[in-house]
GROMACS .gro file of C-alpha atoms in nm:
model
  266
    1UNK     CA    1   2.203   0.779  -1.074
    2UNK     CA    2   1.860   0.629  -0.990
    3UNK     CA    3   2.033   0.593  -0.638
    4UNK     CA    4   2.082   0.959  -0.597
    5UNK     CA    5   1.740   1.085  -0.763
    6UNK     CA    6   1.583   0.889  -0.483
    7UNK     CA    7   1.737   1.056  -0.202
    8UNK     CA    8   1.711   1.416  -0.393
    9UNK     CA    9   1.315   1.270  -0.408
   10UNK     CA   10   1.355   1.179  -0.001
   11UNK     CA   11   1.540   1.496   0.073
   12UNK     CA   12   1.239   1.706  -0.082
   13UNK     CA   13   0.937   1.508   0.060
   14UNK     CA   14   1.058   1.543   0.372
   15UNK     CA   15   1.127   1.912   0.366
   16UNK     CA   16   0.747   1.977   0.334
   17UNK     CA   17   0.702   1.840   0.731
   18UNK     CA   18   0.386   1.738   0.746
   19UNK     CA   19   0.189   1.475   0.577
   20UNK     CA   20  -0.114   1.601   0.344
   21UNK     CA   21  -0.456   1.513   0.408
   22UNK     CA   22  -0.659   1.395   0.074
   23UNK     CA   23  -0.781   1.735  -0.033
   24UNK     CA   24  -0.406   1.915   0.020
   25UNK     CA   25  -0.157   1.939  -0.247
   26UNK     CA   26   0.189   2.051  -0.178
   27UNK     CA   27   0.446   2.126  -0.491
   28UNK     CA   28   0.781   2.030  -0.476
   29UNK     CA   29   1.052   2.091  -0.765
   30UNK     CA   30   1.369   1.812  -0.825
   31UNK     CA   31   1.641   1.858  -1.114
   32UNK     CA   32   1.590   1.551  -1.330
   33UNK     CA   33   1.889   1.355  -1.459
   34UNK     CA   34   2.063   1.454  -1.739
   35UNK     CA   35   2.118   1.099  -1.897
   36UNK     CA   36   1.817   0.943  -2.079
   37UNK     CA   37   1.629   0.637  -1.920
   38UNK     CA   38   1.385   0.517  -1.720
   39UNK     CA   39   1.434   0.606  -1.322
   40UNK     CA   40   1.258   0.457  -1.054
   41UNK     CA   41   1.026   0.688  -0.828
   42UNK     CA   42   0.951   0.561  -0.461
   43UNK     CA   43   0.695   0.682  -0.174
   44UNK     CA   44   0.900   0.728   0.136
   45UNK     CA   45   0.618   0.698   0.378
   46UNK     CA   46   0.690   0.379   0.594
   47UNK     CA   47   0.520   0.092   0.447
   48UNK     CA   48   0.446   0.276   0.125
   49UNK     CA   49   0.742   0.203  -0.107
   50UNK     CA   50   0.595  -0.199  -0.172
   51UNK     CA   51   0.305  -0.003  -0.351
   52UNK     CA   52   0.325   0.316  -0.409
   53UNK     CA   53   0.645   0.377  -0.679
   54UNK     CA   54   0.668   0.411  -1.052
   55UNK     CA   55   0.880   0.547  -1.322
   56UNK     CA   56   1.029   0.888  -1.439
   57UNK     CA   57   1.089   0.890  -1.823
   58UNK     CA   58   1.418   1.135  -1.957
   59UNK     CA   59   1.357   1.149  -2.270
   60UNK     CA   60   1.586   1.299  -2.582
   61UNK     CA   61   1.251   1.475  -2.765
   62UNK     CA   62   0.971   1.553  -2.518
   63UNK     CA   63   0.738   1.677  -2.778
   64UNK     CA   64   0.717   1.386  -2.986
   65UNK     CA   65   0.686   1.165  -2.644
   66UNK     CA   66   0.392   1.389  -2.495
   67UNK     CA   67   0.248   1.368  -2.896
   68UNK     CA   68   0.247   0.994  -2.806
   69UNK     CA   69   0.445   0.864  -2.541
   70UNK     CA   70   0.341   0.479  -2.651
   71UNK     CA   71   0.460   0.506  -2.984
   72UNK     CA   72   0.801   0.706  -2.845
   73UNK     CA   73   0.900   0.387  -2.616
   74UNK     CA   74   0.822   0.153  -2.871
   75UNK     CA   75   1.144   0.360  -3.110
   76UNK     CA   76   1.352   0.419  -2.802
   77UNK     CA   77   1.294   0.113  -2.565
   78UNK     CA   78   1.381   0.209  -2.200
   79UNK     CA   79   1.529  -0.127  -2.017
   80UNK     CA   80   1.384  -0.098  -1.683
   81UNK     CA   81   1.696  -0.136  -1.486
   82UNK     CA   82   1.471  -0.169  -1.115
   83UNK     CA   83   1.275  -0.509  -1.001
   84UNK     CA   84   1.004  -0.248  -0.924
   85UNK     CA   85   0.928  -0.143  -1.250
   86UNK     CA   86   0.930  -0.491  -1.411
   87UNK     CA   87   0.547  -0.581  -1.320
   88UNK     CA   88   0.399  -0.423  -1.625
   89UNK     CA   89   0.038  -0.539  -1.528
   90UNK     CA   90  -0.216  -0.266  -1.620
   91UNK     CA   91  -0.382  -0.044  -1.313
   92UNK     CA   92  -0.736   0.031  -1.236
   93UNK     CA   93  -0.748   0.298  -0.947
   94UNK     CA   94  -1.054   0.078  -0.796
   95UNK     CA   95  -1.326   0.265  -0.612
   96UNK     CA   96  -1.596   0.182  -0.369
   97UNK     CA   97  -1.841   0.218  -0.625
   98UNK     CA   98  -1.678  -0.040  -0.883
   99UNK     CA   99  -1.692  -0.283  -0.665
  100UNK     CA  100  -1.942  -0.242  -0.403
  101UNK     CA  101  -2.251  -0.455  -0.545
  102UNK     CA  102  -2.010  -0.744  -0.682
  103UNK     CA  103  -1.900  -0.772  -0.359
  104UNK     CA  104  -2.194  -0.723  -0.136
  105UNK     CA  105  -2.344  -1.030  -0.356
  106UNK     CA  106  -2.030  -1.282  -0.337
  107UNK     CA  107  -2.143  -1.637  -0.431
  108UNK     CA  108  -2.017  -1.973  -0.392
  109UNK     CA  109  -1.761  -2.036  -0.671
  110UNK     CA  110  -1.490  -1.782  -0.589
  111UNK     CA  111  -1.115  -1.951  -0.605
  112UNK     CA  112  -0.940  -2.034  -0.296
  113UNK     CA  113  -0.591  -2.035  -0.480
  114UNK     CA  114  -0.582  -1.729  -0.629
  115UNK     CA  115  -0.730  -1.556  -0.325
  116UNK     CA  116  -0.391  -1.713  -0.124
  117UNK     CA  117  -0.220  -1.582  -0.429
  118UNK     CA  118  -0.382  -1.210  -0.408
  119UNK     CA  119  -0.308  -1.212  -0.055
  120UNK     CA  120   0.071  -1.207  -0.080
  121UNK     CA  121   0.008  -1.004  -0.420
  122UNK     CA  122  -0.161  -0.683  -0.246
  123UNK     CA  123   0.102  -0.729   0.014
  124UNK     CA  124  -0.099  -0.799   0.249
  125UNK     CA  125   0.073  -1.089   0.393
  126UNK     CA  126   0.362  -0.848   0.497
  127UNK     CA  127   0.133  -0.708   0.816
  128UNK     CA  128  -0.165  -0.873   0.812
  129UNK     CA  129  -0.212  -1.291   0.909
  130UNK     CA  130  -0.445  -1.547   0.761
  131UNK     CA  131  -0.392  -1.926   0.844
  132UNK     CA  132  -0.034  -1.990   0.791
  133UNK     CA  133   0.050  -1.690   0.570
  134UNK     CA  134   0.143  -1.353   0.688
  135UNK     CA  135   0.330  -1.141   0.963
  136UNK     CA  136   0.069  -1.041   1.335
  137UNK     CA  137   0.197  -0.707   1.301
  138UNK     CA  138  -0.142  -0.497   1.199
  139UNK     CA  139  -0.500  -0.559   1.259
  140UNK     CA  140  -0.598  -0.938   1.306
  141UNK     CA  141  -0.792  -1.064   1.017
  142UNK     CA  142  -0.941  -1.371   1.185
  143UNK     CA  143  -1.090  -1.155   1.420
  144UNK     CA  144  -1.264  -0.859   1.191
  145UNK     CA  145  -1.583  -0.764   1.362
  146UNK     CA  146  -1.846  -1.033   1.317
  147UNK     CA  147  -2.115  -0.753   1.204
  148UNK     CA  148  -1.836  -0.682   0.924
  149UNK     CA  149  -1.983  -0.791   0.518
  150UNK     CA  150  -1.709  -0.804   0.270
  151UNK     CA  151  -1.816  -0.470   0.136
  152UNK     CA  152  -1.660  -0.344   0.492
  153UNK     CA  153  -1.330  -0.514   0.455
  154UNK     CA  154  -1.343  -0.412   0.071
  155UNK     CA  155  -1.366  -0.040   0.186
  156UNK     CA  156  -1.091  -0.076   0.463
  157UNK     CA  157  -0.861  -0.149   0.188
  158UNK     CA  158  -0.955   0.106  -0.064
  159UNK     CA  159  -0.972   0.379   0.193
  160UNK     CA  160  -0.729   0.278   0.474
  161UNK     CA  161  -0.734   0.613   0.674
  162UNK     CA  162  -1.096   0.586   0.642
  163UNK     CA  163  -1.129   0.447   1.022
  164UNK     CA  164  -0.756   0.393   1.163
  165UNK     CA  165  -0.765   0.193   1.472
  166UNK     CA  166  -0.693   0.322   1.803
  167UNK     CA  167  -0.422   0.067   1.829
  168UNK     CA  168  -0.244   0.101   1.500
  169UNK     CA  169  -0.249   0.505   1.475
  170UNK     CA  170   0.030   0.644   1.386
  171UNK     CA  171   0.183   0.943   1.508
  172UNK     CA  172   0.389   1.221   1.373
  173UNK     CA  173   0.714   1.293   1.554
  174UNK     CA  174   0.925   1.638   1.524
  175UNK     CA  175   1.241   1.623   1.711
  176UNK     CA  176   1.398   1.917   1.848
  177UNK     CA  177   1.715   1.860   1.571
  178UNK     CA  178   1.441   1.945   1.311
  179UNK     CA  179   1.406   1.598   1.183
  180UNK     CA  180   1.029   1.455   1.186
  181UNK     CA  181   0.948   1.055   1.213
  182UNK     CA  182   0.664   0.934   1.136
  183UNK     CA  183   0.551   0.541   1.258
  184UNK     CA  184   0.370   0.360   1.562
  185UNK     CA  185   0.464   0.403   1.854
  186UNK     CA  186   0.462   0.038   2.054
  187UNK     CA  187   0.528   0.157   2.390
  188UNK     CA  188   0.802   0.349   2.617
  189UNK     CA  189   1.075   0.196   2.782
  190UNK     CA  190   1.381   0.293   3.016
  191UNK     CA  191   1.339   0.706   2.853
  192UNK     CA  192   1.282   0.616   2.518
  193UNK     CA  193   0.973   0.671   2.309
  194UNK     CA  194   0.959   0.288   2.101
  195UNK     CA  195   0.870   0.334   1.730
  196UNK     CA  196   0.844   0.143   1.416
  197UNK     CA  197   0.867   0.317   1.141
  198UNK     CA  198   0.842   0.080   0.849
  199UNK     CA  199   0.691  -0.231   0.978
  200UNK     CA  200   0.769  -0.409   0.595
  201UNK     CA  201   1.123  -0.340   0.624
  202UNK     CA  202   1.172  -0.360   0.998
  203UNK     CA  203   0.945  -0.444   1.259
  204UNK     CA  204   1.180  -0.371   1.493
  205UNK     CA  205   1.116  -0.082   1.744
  206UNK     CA  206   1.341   0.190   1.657
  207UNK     CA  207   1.422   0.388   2.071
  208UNK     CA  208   1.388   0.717   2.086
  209UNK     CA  209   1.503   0.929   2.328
  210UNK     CA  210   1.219   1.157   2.524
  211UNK     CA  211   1.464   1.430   2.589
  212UNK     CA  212   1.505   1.465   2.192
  213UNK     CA  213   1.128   1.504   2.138
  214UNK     CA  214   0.965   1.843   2.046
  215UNK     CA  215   0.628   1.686   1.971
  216UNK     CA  216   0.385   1.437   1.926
  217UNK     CA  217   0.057   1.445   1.752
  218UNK     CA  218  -0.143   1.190   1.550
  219UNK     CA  219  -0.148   1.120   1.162
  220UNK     CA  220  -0.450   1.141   1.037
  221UNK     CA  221  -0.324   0.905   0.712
  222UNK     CA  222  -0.279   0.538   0.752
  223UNK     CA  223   0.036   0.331   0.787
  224UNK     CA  224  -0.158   0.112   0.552
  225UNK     CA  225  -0.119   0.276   0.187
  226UNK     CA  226  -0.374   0.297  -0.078
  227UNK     CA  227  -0.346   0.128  -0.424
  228UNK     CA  228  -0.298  -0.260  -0.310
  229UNK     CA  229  -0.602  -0.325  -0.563
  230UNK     CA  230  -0.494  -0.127  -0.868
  231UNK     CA  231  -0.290  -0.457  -1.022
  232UNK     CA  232  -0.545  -0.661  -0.965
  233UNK     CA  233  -0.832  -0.758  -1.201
  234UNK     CA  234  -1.203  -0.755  -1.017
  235UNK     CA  235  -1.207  -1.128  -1.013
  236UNK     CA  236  -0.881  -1.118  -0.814
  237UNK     CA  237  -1.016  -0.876  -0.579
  238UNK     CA  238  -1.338  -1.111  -0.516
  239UNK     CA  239  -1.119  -1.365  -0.478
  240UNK     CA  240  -0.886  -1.211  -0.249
  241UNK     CA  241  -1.182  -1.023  -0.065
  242UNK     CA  242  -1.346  -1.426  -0.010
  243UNK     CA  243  -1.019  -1.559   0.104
  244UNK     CA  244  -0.975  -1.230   0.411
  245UNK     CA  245  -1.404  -1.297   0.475
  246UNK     CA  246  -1.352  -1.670   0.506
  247UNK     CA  247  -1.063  -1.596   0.708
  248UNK     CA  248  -0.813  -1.827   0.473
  249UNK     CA  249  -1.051  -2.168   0.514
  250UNK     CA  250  -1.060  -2.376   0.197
  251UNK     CA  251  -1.401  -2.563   0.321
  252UNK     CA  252  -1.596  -2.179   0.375
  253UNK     CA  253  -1.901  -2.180   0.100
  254UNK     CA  254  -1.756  -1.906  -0.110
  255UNK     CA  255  -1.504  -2.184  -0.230
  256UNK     CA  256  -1.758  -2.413  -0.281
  257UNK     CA  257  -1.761  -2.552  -0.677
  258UNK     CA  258  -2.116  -2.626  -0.655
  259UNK     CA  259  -2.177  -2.253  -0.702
  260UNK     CA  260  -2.139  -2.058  -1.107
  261UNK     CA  261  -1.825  -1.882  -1.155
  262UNK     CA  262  -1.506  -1.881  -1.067
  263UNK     CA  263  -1.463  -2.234  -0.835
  264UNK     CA  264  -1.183  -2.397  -1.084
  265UNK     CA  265  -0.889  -2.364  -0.789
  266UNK     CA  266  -0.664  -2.145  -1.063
   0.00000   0.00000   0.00000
């Protein structure tokens, strides 16, 4: 069952113990399910599962799917049976470089509403606050350092372990049963280490006893995954990138109609 093929999936991820810097690769090997369909696939790194998931295809004849897997699904339609895989929007795996001058020249005429709209979109709004959307759980957004230009918020989301934060790194905890937890730590209370391990599903401090604690170190990846772009179209991302640099005000000039482009509130 998809159930099942995500905690094989689980099981195996978390038998490599360490998370993998950009340039690593690790291999790991999971029986697929005999039954043909579509099965969901989820990252199990806290936080990452509202992005970072997609779909494993069983198929009946894998030749004449890899000879063209579009024209294979279109003869053998695959129901998705998860809410995750129902967003068929295309991706773009944005970079730095696709965006960069767009963004470094933002004019009045961007769209307030679909900014607000791209905001909960990206999932930002599930750590991150603006005005009266959002959770205070990561970095501020209202108060993003005033020598900041979009083009530095823009690469804070494309490359989140870029520059983590003192305050929000994460860090990697082996326990001496073998198991490893990964999450930010939010303080230490009465012999227990406090950590959260997936602020979008609980942002609840999880206690964990000192005494059980091999070791601590740092993770040099972000709680904050990558990919919250790749739905979006580039005018989204403007927009959305105008709404977090206006910090969520309607009146800023980048909303202003006066300007060419996009100012028609959609």
């Amino acid at each position: 069952t998809p159930l099942k093929l995500a905690h094989a999936l689980d099981t195996l991820c978390r038998q490599i113990g360490s998370l993998l810097d950009a340039d690593q690769r690790e291999t790991i090997k999971v029986t697929a399910p005999a039954a043909e369909g579509e099965y969901e696939i989820v990252c199990t790194y806290p936080g990452h599962w509202r992005r970072m998931y997609g779909a494993l295809y069983v198929v009946a004849d894998l030749d004449a799917y890899q000879a063209n897997p579009e024209a294979y699904l279109a003869k053998n339609p695959m129901p998705a049976a998860d809410a995750l895989l129902k967003d068929r929007r295309p991706r773009t795996e944005w970079k730095l470089d696709d965006l960069a001058t767009a963004v470094e020249h933002l004019e009045p005429g961007r769209s307030y509403n679909s900014g607000r709209q791209m905001f909960t979109m990206a999932s930002c709004i599930y750590c991150h606050k603006v005005g009266d959307q959002g959770n205070d759980f990561g970095p501020k957004l209202t108060e993003l350092d005033p020598k900041w230009k979009p083009v530095d918020v823009l690469r804070e989301i494309l490359e989140p372990s870029h520059r983590i934060h003192e305050k929000f790194r994460s860090q990697v905890i082996e326990l001496k049963n073998g198991k490893t937890i990964t999450g930010l730590v939010t303080g230490e209370k009465d012999g227990n280490v406090l950590v959260v391990e997936n602020p979008l599903a609980k942002a609840e401090a999880t206690p964990i006893p000192k005494g059980q604690i091999e070791s601590r170190t740092e993770s040099k990846v972000s709680l904050m995954p990558k990919g919250l772009l790749d739905k979006l179209t580039r005018d989204e991302v403007l927009d959305l990138l105008s709404f977090v640099f206006a910090k969520g005000d309607p009146k800023h000039p980048l909303f202003s109609k006066a300007g060419h482009g996009h100012g028609h509130g959609h």
